[in-house]
Short mmCIF file of C-alpha atoms in Angstrom, two decimals:
data_model
loop_
_atom_site.label_atom_id
_atom_site.label_comp_id
_atom_site.label_asym_id
_atom_site.label_seq_id
_atom_site.Cartn_x
_atom_site.Cartn_y
_atom_site.Cartn_z
CA UNK A 515 0.00 0.00 0.00
CA UNK A 516 1.33 3.40 -0.96
CA UNK A 517 2.26 5.78 1.81
CA UNK A 518 0.51 8.59 -0.05
CA UNK A 519 -2.79 6.78 -0.38
CA UNK A 520 -4.82 4.50 1.88
CA UNK A 521 -6.22 2.51 -1.02
CA UNK A 522 -9.46 0.79 -0.08
CA UNK A 523 -10.49 2.78 3.02
CA UNK A 524 -13.45 4.25 1.16
CA UNK A 525 -14.63 0.71 0.35
CA UNK A 526 -15.27 -0.11 4.02
CA UNK A 527 -18.67 0.39 5.61
CA UNK A 528 -18.77 3.62 7.61
CA UNK A 529 -20.88 5.25 10.26
CA UNK A 530 -19.97 8.90 10.75
CA UNK A 531 -16.53 10.30 9.99
CA UNK A 532 -13.89 8.21 11.73
CA UNK A 533 -10.81 9.55 9.91
CA UNK A 534 -10.66 12.50 7.55
CA UNK A 535 -8.36 12.28 4.49
CA UNK A 536 -5.51 14.32 5.99
CA UNK A 537 -5.33 12.26 9.18
CA UNK A 538 -5.68 9.03 7.21
CA UNK A 539 -2.79 10.01 4.94
CA UNK A 540 -0.68 10.84 7.99
CA UNK A 541 -1.31 7.34 9.34
CA UNK A 542 -0.09 5.76 6.11
CA UNK A 543 3.41 6.84 7.12
CA UNK A 544 3.15 3.87 9.52
CA UNK A 545 2.21 1.43 6.74
CA UNK A 546 3.48 -2.04 7.72
CA UNK A 547 5.73 -4.00 5.32
CA UNK A 548 4.02 -6.20 2.70
CA UNK A 549 2.54 -9.43 3.97
CA UNK A 550 4.87 -12.41 3.38
CA UNK A 551 3.66 -14.78 0.69
CA UNK A 552 3.38 -17.68 3.14
CA UNK A 553 1.23 -15.65 5.53
CA UNK A 554 -0.98 -14.44 2.67
CA UNK A 555 -1.51 -18.06 1.59
CA UNK A 556 -2.43 -19.05 5.15
CA UNK A 557 -4.87 -16.13 5.39
CA UNK A 558 -6.58 -17.21 2.17
CA UNK A 559 -6.93 -20.77 3.49
CA UNK A 560 -8.29 -19.74 6.91
CA UNK A 561 -10.63 -17.13 5.42
CA UNK A 562 -12.12 -19.76 3.13
CA UNK A 563 -12.65 -22.17 6.03
CA UNK A 564 -14.29 -19.46 8.14
CA UNK A 565 -16.73 -18.51 5.39
CA UNK A 566 -17.71 -22.17 5.04
CA UNK A 567 -18.30 -22.61 8.77
CA UNK A 568 -20.54 -21.00 11.38
CA UNK A 569 -18.93 -22.59 14.44
CA UNK A 570 -17.95 -20.32 17.33
CA UNK A 571 -14.59 -22.02 17.88
CA UNK A 572 -13.71 -21.35 14.24
CA UNK A 573 -14.48 -17.65 14.82
CA UNK A 574 -12.21 -17.31 17.86
CA UNK A 575 -9.41 -19.28 16.22
CA UNK A 576 -9.66 -17.08 13.13
CA UNK A 577 -9.72 -13.89 15.24
CA UNK A 578 -6.58 -14.95 17.09
CA UNK A 579 -4.82 -15.65 13.78
CA UNK A 580 -5.84 -12.29 12.29
CA UNK A 581 -4.90 -10.19 15.31
CA UNK A 582 -1.66 -11.96 16.20
CA UNK A 583 -0.26 -13.02 12.84
CA UNK A 584 -1.84 -10.70 10.27
CA UNK A 585 -2.00 -7.52 12.36
CA UNK A 586 1.13 -8.19 14.41
CA UNK A 587 -0.07 -8.20 18.03
CA UNK A 588 2.71 -10.59 19.05
CA UNK A 589 4.22 -11.11 22.55
CA UNK A 590 7.10 -8.72 21.90
CA UNK A 591 4.61 -5.81 21.73
CA UNK A 592 2.36 -6.73 24.65
CA UNK A 593 0.32 -9.48 26.28
CA UNK A 594 -3.13 -10.97 25.68
CA UNK A 595 -5.67 -11.95 28.31
CA UNK A 596 -8.78 -13.82 27.22
CA UNK A 597 -12.13 -14.89 28.62
CA UNK A 598 -12.20 -15.35 32.40
CA UNK A 599 -8.59 -14.17 32.59
CA UNK A 600 -9.74 -10.60 31.82
CA UNK A 601 -9.83 -8.96 35.25
CA UNK A 602 -13.13 -7.77 36.71
CA UNK A 603 -11.41 -4.39 37.07
CA UNK A 604 -12.15 -3.92 33.36
CA UNK A 605 -15.89 -4.42 33.85
CA UNK A 606 -18.14 -1.36 33.54
CA UNK A 607 -21.78 -1.01 34.44
CA UNK A 608 -24.31 -0.48 31.63
CA UNK A 609 -27.53 1.54 31.90
CA UNK A 610 -29.36 -1.71 32.61
CA UNK A 611 -27.04 -2.62 35.47
CA UNK A 612 -25.34 -5.30 33.36
CA UNK A 613 -21.58 -5.69 33.79
CA UNK A 614 -19.74 -5.25 30.46
CA UNK A 615 -16.11 -6.10 29.79
CA UNK A 616 -14.08 -7.09 26.72
CA UNK A 617 -13.79 -10.78 25.98
CA UNK A 618 -10.16 -10.30 24.95
CA UNK A 619 -7.74 -7.59 26.04
CA UNK A 620 -4.32 -6.76 24.65
CA UNK A 621 -2.10 -4.59 26.86
CA UNK A 622 1.05 -3.04 25.47
CA UNK A 623 3.79 -0.64 26.47
CA UNK A 624 2.99 2.86 27.82
CA UNK A 625 -0.57 1.78 28.62
CA UNK A 626 -1.42 0.62 25.09
CA UNK A 627 -4.77 -1.17 25.01
CA UNK A 628 -6.82 -3.05 22.40
CA UNK A 629 -10.20 -4.19 23.79
CA UNK A 630 -11.85 -6.89 21.65
CA UNK A 631 -15.55 -7.71 21.94
CA UNK A 632 -17.26 -10.64 20.22
CA UNK A 633 -20.76 -10.92 18.83
CA UNK A 634 -22.66 -14.12 18.15
CA UNK A 635 -25.10 -12.38 15.81
CA UNK A 636 -24.90 -12.91 12.05
CA UNK A 637 -24.75 -9.17 11.35
CA UNK A 638 -23.04 -6.56 13.51
CA UNK A 639 -25.11 -3.42 14.10
CA UNK A 640 -28.17 -4.81 12.28
CA UNK A 641 -31.27 -6.14 14.04
CA UNK A 642 -30.27 -7.99 17.21
CA UNK A 643 -26.64 -7.10 16.44
CA UNK A 644 -27.40 -3.53 17.55
CA UNK A 645 -27.27 -4.66 21.17
CA UNK A 646 -23.63 -5.65 20.92
CA UNK A 647 -22.56 -2.32 19.39
CA UNK A 648 -24.51 -0.49 22.10
CA UNK A 649 -22.67 -2.45 24.79
CA UNK A 650 -19.29 -1.51 23.30
CA UNK A 651 -20.27 2.17 23.17
CA UNK A 652 -21.39 2.10 26.80
CA UNK A 653 -18.15 0.41 27.85
CA UNK A 654 -16.03 2.99 26.04
CA UNK A 655 -17.96 5.91 27.50
CA UNK A 656 -17.52 4.48 30.98
CA UNK A 657 -13.74 4.89 30.90
CA UNK A 658 -10.83 6.74 29.31
CA UNK A 659 -10.53 4.56 26.21
CA UNK A 660 -12.01 5.75 22.92
CA UNK A 661 -11.48 2.78 20.58
CA UNK A 662 -12.44 -0.89 20.60
CA UNK A 663 -12.87 -3.72 18.13
CA UNK A 664 -16.09 -5.74 17.74
CA UNK A 665 -16.18 -8.87 15.59
CA UNK A 666 -18.22 -11.95 14.83
CA UNK A 667 -15.51 -13.30 12.53
CA UNK A 668 -17.26 -12.17 9.36
CA UNK A 669 -17.43 -8.47 10.23
CA UNK A 670 -14.79 -6.45 12.05
CA UNK A 671 -16.01 -3.09 13.34
CA UNK A 672 -13.57 -0.50 14.69
CA UNK A 673 -15.65 1.66 17.05
CA UNK A 674 -14.81 5.12 18.37
CA UNK A 675 -16.83 6.75 21.14
CA UNK A 676 -16.64 10.10 22.89
CA UNK A 677 -19.28 11.52 25.21
CA UNK A 678 -21.12 13.35 22.41
CA UNK A 679 -20.02 11.53 19.27
CA UNK A 680 -19.36 8.06 17.89
CA UNK A 681 -18.16 6.72 14.56
CA UNK A 682 -17.00 3.45 13.09
CA UNK A 683 -15.62 1.67 10.06
CA UNK A 684 -16.19 -1.98 9.28
CA UNK A 685 -14.36 -4.69 7.36
CA UNK A 686 -16.23 -7.58 5.77
CA UNK A 687 -14.37 -10.90 5.63
CA UNK A 688 -16.37 -11.79 2.52
CA UNK A 689 -14.43 -9.03 0.75
CA UNK A 690 -10.94 -9.99 1.92
CA UNK A 691 -10.38 -12.07 -1.19
CA UNK A 692 -10.75 -10.74 -4.73
CA UNK A 693 -10.50 -13.45 -7.37
CA UNK A 694 -8.37 -15.49 -4.99
CA UNK A 695 -5.98 -12.64 -4.06
CA UNK A 696 -5.78 -10.57 -0.87
CA UNK A 697 -7.91 -7.43 -1.28
CA UNK A 698 -7.12 -3.82 -0.25
CA UNK A 699 -9.45 -4.29 2.75
CA UNK A 700 -6.75 -6.40 4.40
CA UNK A 701 -4.16 -3.67 3.75
CA UNK A 702 -6.35 -1.16 5.60
CA UNK A 703 -6.92 -3.66 8.41
CA UNK A 704 -3.16 -4.12 8.81
CA UNK A 705 -2.68 -0.34 8.75
CA UNK A 706 -5.25 0.62 11.40
CA UNK A 707 -5.11 -2.48 13.58
CA UNK A 708 -1.38 -2.63 14.24
CA UNK A 709 0.38 -2.30 17.63
CA UNK A 710 2.23 0.94 16.88
CA UNK A 711 -1.04 2.85 16.41
CA UNK A 712 -2.49 1.55 19.70
CA UNK A 713 0.53 2.34 21.88
CA UNK A 714 0.68 5.95 23.18
CA UNK A 715 4.00 7.81 22.91
CA UNK A 716 3.80 8.57 26.66
CA UNK A 717 1.62 7.03 29.39
CA UNK A 718 -0.60 10.12 29.64
CA UNK A 719 -1.05 10.63 25.87
CA UNK A 720 -3.59 9.23 23.40
CA UNK A 721 -2.45 6.38 21.12
CA UNK A 722 -1.74 7.60 17.56
CA UNK A 723 -4.94 6.12 16.11
CA UNK A 724 -7.19 7.59 18.79
CA UNK A 725 -5.42 10.96 18.45
CA UNK A 726 -5.98 10.89 14.67
CA UNK A 727 -9.70 10.24 15.13
CA UNK A 728 -10.00 13.06 17.65
CA UNK A 729 -8.11 15.43 15.33
CA UNK A 730 -10.37 14.41 12.44
CA UNK A 731 -13.37 15.50 14.47
CA UNK A 732 -11.79 18.87 15.28
CA UNK A 733 -10.66 19.68 11.75
CA UNK A 734 -13.05 17.57 9.74
CA UNK A 735 -12.61 18.03 5.98
CA UNK A 736 -15.63 19.30 4.08
CA UNK A 737 -16.25 16.64 1.46
CA UNK A 738 -19.44 18.28 0.26
CA UNK A 739 -17.62 20.73 -2.01
CA UNK A 740 -16.78 17.95 -4.46
CA UNK A 741 -19.98 15.95 -4.04
CA UNK A 742 -21.80 18.04 -6.66
CA UNK A 743 -19.53 16.88 -9.48
CA UNK A 744 -19.88 13.27 -8.35
CA UNK A 745 -23.67 13.50 -8.39
CA UNK A 746 -23.64 15.12 -11.85
CA UNK A 747 -21.69 12.14 -13.19
CA UNK A 748 -24.32 9.84 -11.69
CA UNK A 749 -26.97 11.77 -13.63
CA UNK A 750 -25.02 11.15 -16.83
CA UNK A 751 -24.96 7.39 -16.19
CA UNK A 752 -28.71 7.33 -15.60
CA UNK A 753 -29.48 9.22 -18.82
CA UNK A 754 -27.00 7.18 -20.87
CA UNK A 755 -28.55 3.89 -19.70
CA UNK A 756 -32.04 5.04 -20.77
CA UNK A 757 -30.96 6.95 -23.90
CA UNK A 758 -32.68 4.86 -26.61
CA UNK A 759 -35.86 4.42 -24.56
CA UNK A 760 -36.09 8.16 -23.88
CA UNK A 761 -35.87 8.83 -27.63
CA UNK A 762 -38.71 6.38 -28.28
CA UNK A 763 -41.07 7.23 -25.43
CA UNK A 764 -40.32 10.95 -25.07
CA UNK A 765 -39.64 12.02 -28.66
CA UNK A 766 -40.88 15.58 -28.13
CA UNK A 767 -39.31 16.16 -24.74
CA UNK A 768 -36.81 18.99 -24.54
CA UNK A 769 -33.37 17.81 -23.32
CA UNK A 770 -33.67 20.17 -20.37
CA UNK A 771 -36.77 18.32 -19.13
CA UNK A 772 -35.05 14.96 -19.45
CA UNK A 773 -32.09 16.31 -17.51
CA UNK A 774 -34.32 17.73 -14.77
CA UNK A 775 -36.09 14.38 -14.44
CA UNK A 776 -32.77 12.56 -14.14
CA UNK A 777 -31.54 15.03 -11.52
CA UNK A 778 -34.70 14.42 -9.52
CA UNK A 779 -34.14 10.66 -9.56
CA UNK A 780 -30.50 10.93 -8.48
CA UNK A 781 -31.36 13.45 -5.77
CA UNK A 782 -33.75 10.86 -4.35
CA UNK A 783 -30.67 8.70 -3.73
CA UNK A 784 -28.82 11.59 -2.07
CA UNK A 785 -31.78 12.31 0.22
CA UNK A 786 -32.12 8.62 1.14
CA UNK A 787 -28.40 8.37 1.96
CA UNK A 788 -28.80 11.46 4.12
CA UNK A 789 -31.88 9.97 5.82
CA UNK A 790 -30.16 6.63 6.42
CA UNK A 791 -27.15 8.37 8.01
CA UNK A 792 -29.49 10.21 10.41
CA UNK A 793 -31.55 7.07 11.19
CA UNK A 794 -34.60 8.73 9.62
CA UNK A 795 -34.93 5.47 7.71
CA UNK A 796 -34.49 2.13 9.56
CA UNK A 797 -31.09 1.20 8.12
CA UNK A 798 -30.43 -1.17 11.05
CA UNK A 799 -33.65 -3.11 10.47
CA UNK A 800 -32.56 -6.41 8.83
CA UNK A 801 -35.49 -6.44 6.38
CA UNK A 802 -34.83 -2.86 5.28
CA UNK A 803 -31.06 -3.42 5.06
CA UNK A 804 -31.32 -6.59 2.99
CA UNK A 805 -34.27 -5.75 0.73
CA UNK A 806 -34.45 -1.94 0.42
CA UNK A 807 -31.62 0.13 1.90
CA UNK A 808 -28.96 1.77 -0.26
CA UNK A 809 -26.19 0.95 2.21
CA UNK A 810 -27.17 -2.70 2.13
CA UNK A 811 -27.47 -2.68 -1.66
CA UNK A 812 -24.01 -1.19 -2.18
CA UNK A 813 -22.58 -3.69 0.28
CA UNK A 814 -24.15 -6.56 -1.69
CA UNK A 815 -23.01 -5.22 -5.06
CA UNK A 816 -19.47 -4.75 -3.74
CA UNK A 817 -19.36 -8.37 -2.62
CA UNK A 818 -20.44 -9.58 -6.06
CA UNK A 819 -18.01 -7.21 -7.76
CA UNK A 820 -15.12 -8.62 -5.72
CA UNK A 821 -15.72 -11.94 -7.46
CA UNK A 822 -15.58 -10.33 -10.90
CA UNK A 823 -17.23 -7.25 -12.40
CA UNK A 824 -18.51 -9.12 -15.45
CA UNK A 825 -21.29 -10.74 -13.43
CA UNK A 826 -22.68 -7.32 -12.43
CA UNK A 827 -22.65 -6.17 -16.05
CA UNK A 828 -25.00 -9.05 -16.92
CA UNK A 829 -27.38 -8.64 -13.95
CA UNK A 830 -30.41 -6.35 -13.79
CA UNK A 831 -31.91 -6.70 -10.31
CA UNK A 832 -30.49 -3.68 -8.45
CA UNK A 833 -32.43 -0.89 -10.17
CA UNK A 834 -35.87 -2.46 -9.57
CA UNK A 835 -34.90 -2.70 -5.90
CA UNK A 836 -34.00 1.01 -5.88
CA UNK A 837 -37.36 1.84 -7.46
CA UNK A 838 -39.08 -0.21 -4.75
CA UNK A 839 -37.24 1.88 -2.16
CA UNK A 840 -38.55 5.07 -3.79
CA UNK A 841 -42.11 3.75 -3.43
CA UNK A 842 -41.48 2.75 0.18
CA UNK A 843 -40.24 6.24 1.06
CA UNK A 844 -43.17 7.92 -0.70
CA UNK A 845 -45.94 5.67 0.58
CA UNK A 846 -44.47 4.46 3.88
CA UNK A 847 -45.10 1.10 5.53
CA UNK A 848 -47.29 0.13 8.49
CA UNK A 849 -46.05 -3.47 8.57
CA UNK A 850 -44.87 -4.41 12.05
CA UNK A 851 -41.59 -5.78 10.63
CA UNK A 852 -40.86 -2.61 8.63
CA UNK A 853 -42.27 0.61 10.03
CA UNK A 854 -41.52 3.54 7.72
CA UNK A 855 -43.31 6.92 7.89
CA UNK A 856 -45.18 8.14 4.80
CA UNK A 857 -42.97 10.96 3.47
CA UNK A 858 -44.74 11.75 0.17
CA UNK A 859 -43.41 15.03 -1.32
CA UNK A 860 -42.78 16.11 -4.92
CA UNK A 861 -39.26 14.65 -5.03
CA UNK A 862 -40.53 11.07 -4.72
CA UNK A 863 -43.81 11.48 -6.61
CA UNK A 864 -44.08 8.97 -9.46
CA UNK A 865 -43.91 10.01 -13.11
CA UNK A 866 -46.81 9.60 -15.54
CA UNK A 867 -46.31 8.35 -19.11
CA UNK A 868 -49.68 9.85 -20.13
CA UNK A 869 -48.98 13.29 -18.71
CA UNK A 870 -48.66 16.31 -20.96
CA UNK A 871 -45.62 17.35 -18.90
CA UNK A 872 -42.41 16.06 -20.56
CA UNK A 873 -40.69 15.89 -17.17
CA UNK A 874 -43.37 13.47 -15.90
CA UNK A 875 -42.98 11.41 -19.06
CA UNK A 876 -39.21 11.17 -18.60
CA UNK A 877 -39.63 10.27 -14.92
CA UNK A 878 -41.94 7.45 -15.94
CA UNK A 879 -39.24 6.08 -18.27
CA UNK A 880 -36.65 6.06 -15.48
CA UNK A 881 -39.15 4.33 -13.18
CA UNK A 882 -40.66 1.70 -15.48
CA UNK A 883 -38.47 0.99 -18.54
CA UNK A 884 -36.31 -1.55 -16.68
CA UNK A 885 -39.33 -3.84 -16.25
CA UNK A 886 -39.77 -4.20 -20.02
CA UNK A 887 -36.16 -4.53 -21.15
CA UNK A 888 -32.66 -5.05 -19.79
CA UNK A 889 -31.25 -1.65 -18.93
CA UNK A 890 -29.54 -0.16 -15.88
CA UNK A 891 -27.22 -3.05 -15.14
CA UNK A 892 -26.17 -3.79 -11.57
CA UNK A 893 -22.72 -2.47 -12.47
CA UNK A 894 -24.20 0.89 -13.48
CA UNK A 895 -26.22 1.04 -10.26
CA UNK A 896 -23.06 0.30 -8.28
CA UNK A 897 -21.25 3.13 -10.08
CA UNK A 898 -24.09 5.54 -9.29
CA UNK A 899 -24.16 4.58 -5.60
CA UNK A 900 -20.38 4.92 -5.34
CA UNK A 901 -20.48 8.34 -6.98
CA UNK A 902 -23.11 9.45 -4.47
CA UNK A 903 -21.40 8.04 -1.38
CA UNK A 904 -17.66 8.08 -2.10
CA UNK A 905 -15.45 10.79 -3.44
CA UNK A 906 -11.89 12.04 -3.69
CA UNK A 907 -10.52 15.02 -1.84
CA UNK A 908 -7.26 16.89 -2.31
CA UNK A 909 -4.85 17.07 0.58
CA UNK A 910 -1.39 18.53 0.98
CA UNK A 911 1.77 16.46 0.85
CA UNK A 912 4.66 18.87 1.19
CA UNK A 913 4.35 21.37 -1.67
CA UNK A 914 2.18 19.06 -3.71
CA UNK A 915 -1.53 18.40 -3.63
CA UNK A 916 -2.77 14.83 -4.06
CA UNK A 917 -6.24 13.30 -4.36
CA UNK A 918 -7.21 10.39 -2.12
CA UNK A 919 -10.50 8.46 -1.90
CA UNK A 920 -12.81 9.13 1.05
CA UNK A 921 -16.37 8.28 2.07
CA UNK A 922 -18.95 11.06 2.20
CA UNK A 923 -20.20 11.60 5.74
CA UNK A 924 -23.85 12.46 5.10
CA UNK A 925 -24.52 12.68 8.83
CA UNK A 926 -22.42 15.85 8.95
CA UNK A 927 -24.19 17.60 6.06
CA UNK A 928 -27.09 19.93 6.73
CA UNK A 929 -30.47 19.66 5.05
CA UNK A 930 -29.83 23.14 3.61
CA UNK A 931 -26.82 21.79 1.76
CA UNK A 932 -28.98 19.14 0.08
CA UNK A 933 -31.11 21.95 -1.36
CA UNK A 934 -28.04 23.87 -2.49
CA UNK A 935 -26.71 20.75 -4.21
CA UNK A 936 -30.03 20.23 -5.99
CA UNK A 937 -30.14 23.81 -7.22
CA UNK A 938 -26.52 23.64 -8.38
CA UNK A 939 -27.22 20.56 -10.52
CA UNK A 940 -30.07 22.34 -12.26
CA UNK A 941 -27.61 24.93 -13.57
CA UNK A 942 -26.25 22.37 -16.05
CA UNK A 943 -27.74 21.56 -19.43
CA UNK A 944 -28.17 18.35 -21.37
CA UNK A 945 -27.07 18.48 -24.99
CA UNK A 946 -27.21 15.70 -27.56
CA UNK A 947 -24.40 15.24 -30.07
CA UNK A 948 -25.54 15.43 -33.72
CA UNK A 949 -25.91 12.12 -35.53
CA UNK A 950 -22.59 11.08 -37.03
CA UNK A 951 -20.60 13.70 -35.12
CA UNK A 952 -19.76 12.34 -31.65
CA UNK A 953 -18.34 14.56 -28.93
CA UNK A 954 -14.87 13.78 -27.58
CA UNK A 955 -14.01 14.54 -23.95
CA UNK A 956 -10.35 15.44 -23.51
CA UNK A 957 -8.82 14.16 -20.26
CA UNK A 958 -7.10 17.49 -19.55
CA UNK A 959 -8.00 20.53 -17.51
CA UNK A 960 -11.75 20.48 -16.89
CA UNK A 961 -12.26 17.77 -19.53
CA UNK A 962 -13.43 20.04 -22.35
CA UNK A 963 -15.78 18.45 -24.87
CA UNK A 964 -15.24 19.08 -28.58
CA UNK A 965 -17.10 17.66 -31.60
CA UNK A 966 -15.08 15.06 -33.47
CA UNK A 967 -15.58 17.00 -36.71
CA UNK A 968 -13.90 20.06 -35.17
CA UNK A 969 -10.94 18.02 -33.96
CA UNK A 970 -10.56 16.39 -37.37
CA UNK A 971 -10.54 19.82 -39.03
CA UNK A 972 -7.64 21.03 -36.87
CA UNK A 973 -4.09 20.63 -38.16
CA UNK A 974 -1.23 19.36 -36.01
CA UNK A 975 -0.13 22.81 -34.85
CA UNK A 976 -3.66 23.78 -33.78
CA UNK A 977 -4.04 20.58 -31.77
CA UNK A 978 -0.61 21.13 -30.20
CA UNK A 979 -1.62 24.67 -29.14
CA UNK A 980 -4.91 23.39 -27.73
CA UNK A 981 -3.19 20.77 -25.62
CA UNK A 982 -0.54 23.28 -24.48
CA UNK A 983 -3.19 25.75 -23.32
CA UNK A 984 -5.05 23.06 -21.42
CA UNK A 985 -1.88 21.85 -19.72
CA UNK A 986 -0.93 25.41 -18.77
CA UNK A 987 -4.36 25.84 -17.23
CA UNK A 988 -3.82 22.66 -15.24
CA UNK A 989 -0.44 23.90 -13.98
CA UNK A 990 -1.93 27.23 -12.88
CA UNK A 991 -4.62 25.41 -10.93
CA UNK A 992 -2.06 23.13 -9.27
CA UNK A 993 0.03 26.17 -8.31
CA UNK A 994 -3.03 27.78 -6.72
CA UNK A 995 -3.70 24.55 -4.81
CA UNK A 996 -0.13 24.44 -3.50
CA UNK A 997 -0.40 27.99 -2.18
CA UNK A 998 -3.35 27.03 0.03
CA UNK A 999 -2.58 26.08 3.65
CA UNK A 1000 -2.71 22.32 4.18
CA UNK A 1001 -5.13 22.39 7.12
CA UNK A 1002 -7.06 25.54 6.32
CA UNK A 1003 -10.41 25.57 8.05
CA UNK A 1004 -13.56 26.51 6.08
CA UNK A 1005 -14.83 30.05 6.58
CA UNK A 1006 -17.95 28.75 8.21
CA UNK A 1007 -19.42 25.40 9.03
CA UNK A 1008 -22.72 24.09 7.81
CA UNK A 1009 -25.31 24.10 10.54
CA UNK A 1010 -26.70 20.69 11.34
CA UNK A 1011 -30.28 20.00 10.36
CA UNK A 1012 -32.65 20.21 13.24
#
């Protein structure tokens, strides 16, 4: 893993902002050496056996292997106590009066501590698995520690808790192997769960990982400033997937109406991600997570993609599920297993193919065309969800500015920002290239688009001048970026939605 980029961190599941890009990049300076080939082979073997077994002893054996061998918590760094050997001094009283303590405890130099909790539930943080995460949070808030690890063998959740804030990231063992090879998720696991980041420099200081999380909260990067461009690209994918059908079923629709309809559909996804992050939708309900929720859908698509992207390109089930979620949000549910308020509102109102309004006609195409033909593949849906929930931000590295991937923390965005984002998208226009004259996007500067006929009419010197001007513009922008302070705070913070 590169020291300038924590490749794969954005692919983990997240709740809140655990580490901002700057603090994450700083931690990569402690990147451990590559995993030996023999150890990687053993990890592949043990991971496969775990996924084929549901036995508790397999889980604990696998956890010991991962923490000791893969992550490096060996005797020369500290000592492990397990089960009944964990002293009652580490027990803390929950709100219910229950005594909570870690099942395993690693103690290192200078007061270094890694508390490990185990869950017997199939899904951490979902359904009955919520109880285990709540117990960890209560234990953390009852003492001076801020970080703990919760696992059931298949999921590994790193949990941070302060008195007024909590956040987490989660690894999924199902995604540790990609086509038989070790995936970037394991690299991130070895980066964050390594002894050096859990041992404080002095007995009265925070360990480096806990300090990085606390600093991330104080100087949290504003990812929202680049979210608009990500969402616009998602709109392009939606329109491209329905292009031929829109021509057939909306022949008289102005391109601006088609674009507005597509923006409305994509903004539904943004609003749902926002609502899920604020628990306005029951993201921790197993039925919602597995059959409706966007977080659950992206998790499922990522698992299938890890086994090969080609399968997603030939599957067409994800978009109908998204459309079902739109209906659920609009109409609500009174079912005892899935209680969802009726939100209604213009944003989620269904289109009408018989309407005289071209926007309603285009909406109807986006909402119904997939049931009559194969369009909007699962791969395209995955791309759209990733564009809406993951982004890249620029951070300083010396005099240079680099882009690293990062998840979007919707819980820290205000509802006002959602409206600003929506209005900003409507400032763009949709234009169709003339038949026989495709438009070429140049991967320079701001990716200018030029008709192929215009490029073909330019001689070599004109093309050379065009490319030189674009490169010069890029250099000027990079110079401006380098002049900006690395940790400059925004002029003002977005107020949280009430």
